[in-house]
XYZ file of C-alpha atoms in Angstrom:
282
model
C 81.213 -10.589 5.457
C 80.649 -7.427 3.276
C 77.402 -6.729 2.479
C 76.057 -5.218 -0.606
C 75.083 -1.719 -0.641
C 72.993 -2.321 -3.712
C 69.478 -3.462 -3.522
C 68.377 -7.182 -4.472
C 66.389 -6.725 -7.554
C 64.653 -9.480 -6.830
C 63.396 -8.667 -3.425
C 62.813 -5.026 -4.800
C 60.533 -6.459 -7.512
C 58.644 -8.403 -4.915
C 58.362 -5.093 -2.538
C 56.901 -3.101 -5.434
C 54.968 -5.947 -7.051
C 53.220 -6.302 -3.169
C 52.622 -2.558 -2.783
C 50.995 -2.454 -5.990
C 48.893 -5.259 -5.640
C 47.720 -3.848 -1.637
C 46.915 -0.721 -3.185
C 45.111 -2.522 -6.194
C 43.081 -4.650 -3.718
C 42.264 -1.435 -1.603
C 41.006 0.522 -4.570
C 39.322 -2.864 -5.994
C 37.771 -3.505 -2.275
C 36.116 0.145 -2.076
C 35.345 0.091 -5.669
C 33.664 -3.051 -4.947
C 31.569 -1.820 -1.813
C 30.352 1.293 -3.674
C 29.295 -0.512 -6.827
C 27.733 -3.214 -4.519
C 25.873 -0.193 -2.822
C 24.890 1.798 -6.040
C 23.420 -1.115 -7.061
C 21.278 -1.852 -4.030
C 20.143 1.990 -4.082
C 19.380 1.834 -7.555
C 17.288 -1.467 -7.374
C 15.334 -0.286 -4.020
C 14.772 3.007 -6.129
C 13.627 1.062 -9.312
C 11.526 -1.078 -7.194
C 9.661 1.813 -5.220
C 9.159 4.084 -8.344
C 8.264 1.204 -10.430
C 6.250 -1.143 -8.375
C 5.479 0.522 -4.901
C 4.325 3.813 -6.014
C 1.984 2.654 -9.015
C 0.467 0.104 -6.751
C -0.064 2.551 -4.020
C -1.694 4.967 -6.417
C -3.676 2.421 -8.144
C -5.427 0.975 -4.773
C -6.071 4.731 -3.616
C -7.928 4.971 -6.811
C -9.810 1.708 -6.347
C -13.159 1.209 -4.671
C -12.405 -2.681 -3.933
C -9.051 -4.482 -4.012
C -8.905 -8.610 -3.805
C -7.432 -10.451 -1.090
C -6.682 -14.134 -2.127
C -6.430 -16.658 0.952
C -6.219 -19.517 -1.455
C -7.251 -20.288 -4.932
C -10.910 -20.367 -3.945
C -11.003 -18.345 -0.949
C -11.008 -14.580 -1.686
C -12.873 -11.200 -0.805
C -12.832 -7.632 -1.918
C -12.708 -5.159 0.536
C -12.837 -1.417 0.609
C -9.122 0.075 0.761
C -9.240 3.066 2.942
C -5.467 4.075 3.755
C -2.100 2.759 2.351
C 0.367 4.048 4.887
C 4.272 2.861 6.027
C 4.695 1.367 9.403
C 8.373 0.432 10.713
C 8.859 -3.390 10.611
C 9.549 -5.552 13.565
C 13.094 -5.734 14.623
C 14.385 -9.315 15.029
C 15.654 -9.159 18.423
C 18.961 -10.971 17.533
C 19.928 -8.072 15.945
C 19.656 -5.754 18.938
C 23.157 -7.363 19.772
C 24.740 -6.667 16.475
C 24.450 -3.283 15.337
C 26.419 -3.157 12.183
C 24.524 -6.166 11.136
C 21.311 -4.417 12.150
C 22.177 -1.576 9.720
C 23.415 -3.838 6.657
C 20.402 -5.883 7.096
C 17.809 -2.933 6.679
C 19.987 -0.472 4.215
C 19.292 -3.796 1.862
C 15.388 -4.557 2.692
C 14.718 -1.083 4.099
C 13.419 -0.277 7.765
C 9.301 0.166 6.537
C 6.752 -1.717 5.211
C 3.296 -0.749 3.674
C 0.127 -1.489 5.093
C -3.276 -1.534 3.275
C -6.293 -0.391 5.841
C -9.297 -2.041 4.302
C -13.409 -2.501 5.632
C -15.043 -5.598 4.432
C -18.965 -5.487 5.026
C -19.593 -8.914 6.538
C -23.248 -10.770 7.001
C -23.613 -12.506 10.644
C -27.001 -13.676 11.254
C -28.538 -10.798 9.150
C -26.339 -7.987 11.075
C -24.026 -6.023 8.933
C -20.260 -5.968 10.487
C -18.043 -3.755 9.111
C -14.660 -5.435 9.929
C -11.550 -3.239 9.827
C -8.464 -5.409 8.694
C -4.716 -4.540 7.694
C -3.098 -6.061 4.924
C 0.657 -6.058 3.330
C 0.890 -4.567 0.343
C 2.111 -7.226 -1.648
C -0.767 -9.470 -0.345
C -3.511 -6.811 -2.054
C -4.245 -7.541 -5.487
C -6.064 -5.039 -7.831
C -9.441 -6.062 -8.542
C -10.898 -6.580 -11.812
C -14.546 -6.318 -12.584
C -16.358 -9.533 -11.872
C -19.563 -9.006 -13.470
C -21.337 -12.352 -12.241
C -19.747 -12.147 -8.571
C -22.496 -10.563 -6.336
C -19.887 -9.710 -3.515
C -17.890 -7.801 -6.274
C -20.997 -5.746 -7.130
C -21.954 -5.276 -3.665
C -18.721 -3.783 -2.130
C -18.027 -1.853 -5.297
C -21.317 -0.114 -5.000
C -20.853 0.037 -0.952
C -17.276 1.636 -1.328
C -18.803 5.212 -2.274
C -20.506 5.047 0.904
C -17.880 3.486 3.204
C -15.443 5.967 1.879
C -17.246 8.811 2.547
C -18.383 7.841 6.265
C -14.541 6.842 7.475
C -12.525 9.161 5.105
C -14.804 12.193 5.535
C -17.650 12.107 7.957
C -16.301 9.993 10.586
C -12.817 11.847 10.801
C -14.521 15.505 10.760
C -16.961 14.309 13.719
C -14.119 13.301 15.809
C -12.508 16.707 15.107
C -15.889 18.069 16.258
C -16.126 16.025 19.562
C -12.392 16.938 20.304
C -13.381 20.478 19.647
C -16.494 20.464 21.756
C -14.465 19.639 24.916
C -11.876 22.279 24.150
C -14.752 24.793 23.779
C -16.519 23.704 27.106
C -13.092 23.920 28.717
C -12.492 27.753 27.575
C -15.908 28.853 28.726
C -15.389 27.012 32.212
C -12.654 29.565 32.491
C -13.801 32.498 31.072
C -16.993 32.417 32.749
C -15.296 33.127 36.048
C -13.493 35.990 34.765
C -14.273 39.846 34.928
C -17.364 41.330 32.813
C -15.139 42.428 30.089
C -15.185 38.716 28.578
C -18.915 38.757 28.469
C -18.859 38.874 24.736
C -16.425 36.386 24.466
C -18.735 34.322 26.420
C -21.442 34.655 24.280
C -19.280 33.639 21.078
C -18.201 30.583 22.670
C -21.551 29.269 23.884
C -22.658 30.081 20.349
C -19.973 28.266 19.058
C -20.741 25.518 21.466
C -23.989 25.304 20.302
C -22.908 25.337 16.730
C -21.025 22.637 17.337
C -23.118 20.588 19.183
C -25.863 20.807 16.259
C -22.915 19.765 13.610
C -22.428 16.813 15.480
C -25.762 15.687 15.570
C -26.199 16.524 11.651
C -22.953 14.424 10.963
C -24.049 11.375 12.905
C -27.450 11.698 10.674
C -25.704 11.378 7.699
C -23.270 8.580 9.091
C -26.615 6.635 9.819
C -27.886 7.366 6.548
C -24.915 5.789 5.023
C -25.033 2.855 7.637
C -28.253 2.157 6.479
C -27.834 1.787 2.767
C -24.760 -0.389 3.810
C -27.113 -2.603 5.735
C -29.944 -2.641 2.883
C -27.184 -3.661 0.244
C -25.893 -6.045 1.941
C -29.021 -7.603 2.889
C -30.677 -7.310 -0.033
C -27.722 -8.804 -2.391
C -27.395 -11.614 -0.248
C -31.359 -12.286 -0.037
C -32.555 -11.221 -3.656
C -29.329 -12.172 -5.144
C -29.508 -9.123 -7.666
C -27.113 -6.413 -8.478
C -27.293 -3.116 -5.712
C -28.332 -0.617 -8.418
C -31.605 -2.834 -8.831
C -33.007 -2.736 -5.004
C -36.036 -1.144 -4.346
C -35.596 2.388 -3.305
C -31.666 2.298 -3.163
C -31.676 5.026 -5.503
C -33.516 7.674 -3.413
C -31.731 6.722 -0.361
C -28.368 7.660 -2.451
C -29.517 10.648 -3.529
C -30.509 11.555 0.007
C -27.129 10.544 1.426
C -25.130 12.851 -1.151
C -27.265 15.505 -0.054
C -26.807 15.384 3.553
C -23.133 14.510 3.165
C -22.366 17.586 0.892
C -24.540 20.105 3.323
C -22.823 18.511 6.364
C -19.035 19.007 5.010
C -20.045 22.393 3.674
C -21.336 23.374 7.329
C -18.170 21.948 8.766
C -15.821 24.266 6.396
C -17.865 27.136 7.277
C -17.318 26.529 11.118
C -14.111 25.897 10.732
C -13.340 28.999 8.783
C -15.826 30.977 11.659
C -13.309 29.928 14.437
C -9.883 30.073 12.875
C -11.157 33.544 11.969
C -12.776 34.571 15.311
C -10.936 32.791 18.102
C -7.208 31.471 19.439
C -7.994 27.835 19.778
C -4.503 26.103 20.757
C -5.066 23.340 18.492
C -5.680 23.627 14.839
C -9.223 23.071 13.794
């Protein structure tokens, strides 16, 4: 039997068609993957820029936010901070790396948490309850003229934000620096006499730091007293916070003392930065 050297047109057509189909499938497959990836990226970017960022900005500007437990149960905490945290990783995904990567590419590895403070009355004692809520569970509050809880917390937000976002963080730093200054003094007092001026400077700094801590604690206590007065007063008298007797004078005192404390803190910070080499930034 003599085999023809000429290719069979039918098989040739099938081969060419198969090759073209394979190339087309590969191209289409990668095109589809890229298209899906771009779609997911665009959706996530649009969601972040169009929803997440504007909502965070509104919360940061808000005096109070609204958290709803059900249609008849809600409250108005004061927002302090919105921060991004890692989501808990499902244990099943540890064994399947590729599934883990795909899942977090689609939904993101982070979630937003809103740190809040809620003044609560417990047997005529005011408790400043700190809680964290998922961003999706927090609503932007709207004025509720007849809701005393809203009015009270809206009024108290000024004092709570000043205490927790300005005064307390600086008190924490001052206390850390107090320990550092003491440590430095313990070392240099054992050094030769040439360090006498340095000892005097650190000793003076220690006293200024100690006094400023005491001043900050006074400011904090004034603010806490106002929070207690307003919380108890609105609960007993059922009137707007601004109408409580003497509250305006207490607010002026808090404003004045808080401003003085923050100015003194800044001056002390500049003095330390300008005269001493302390390892951690003040």
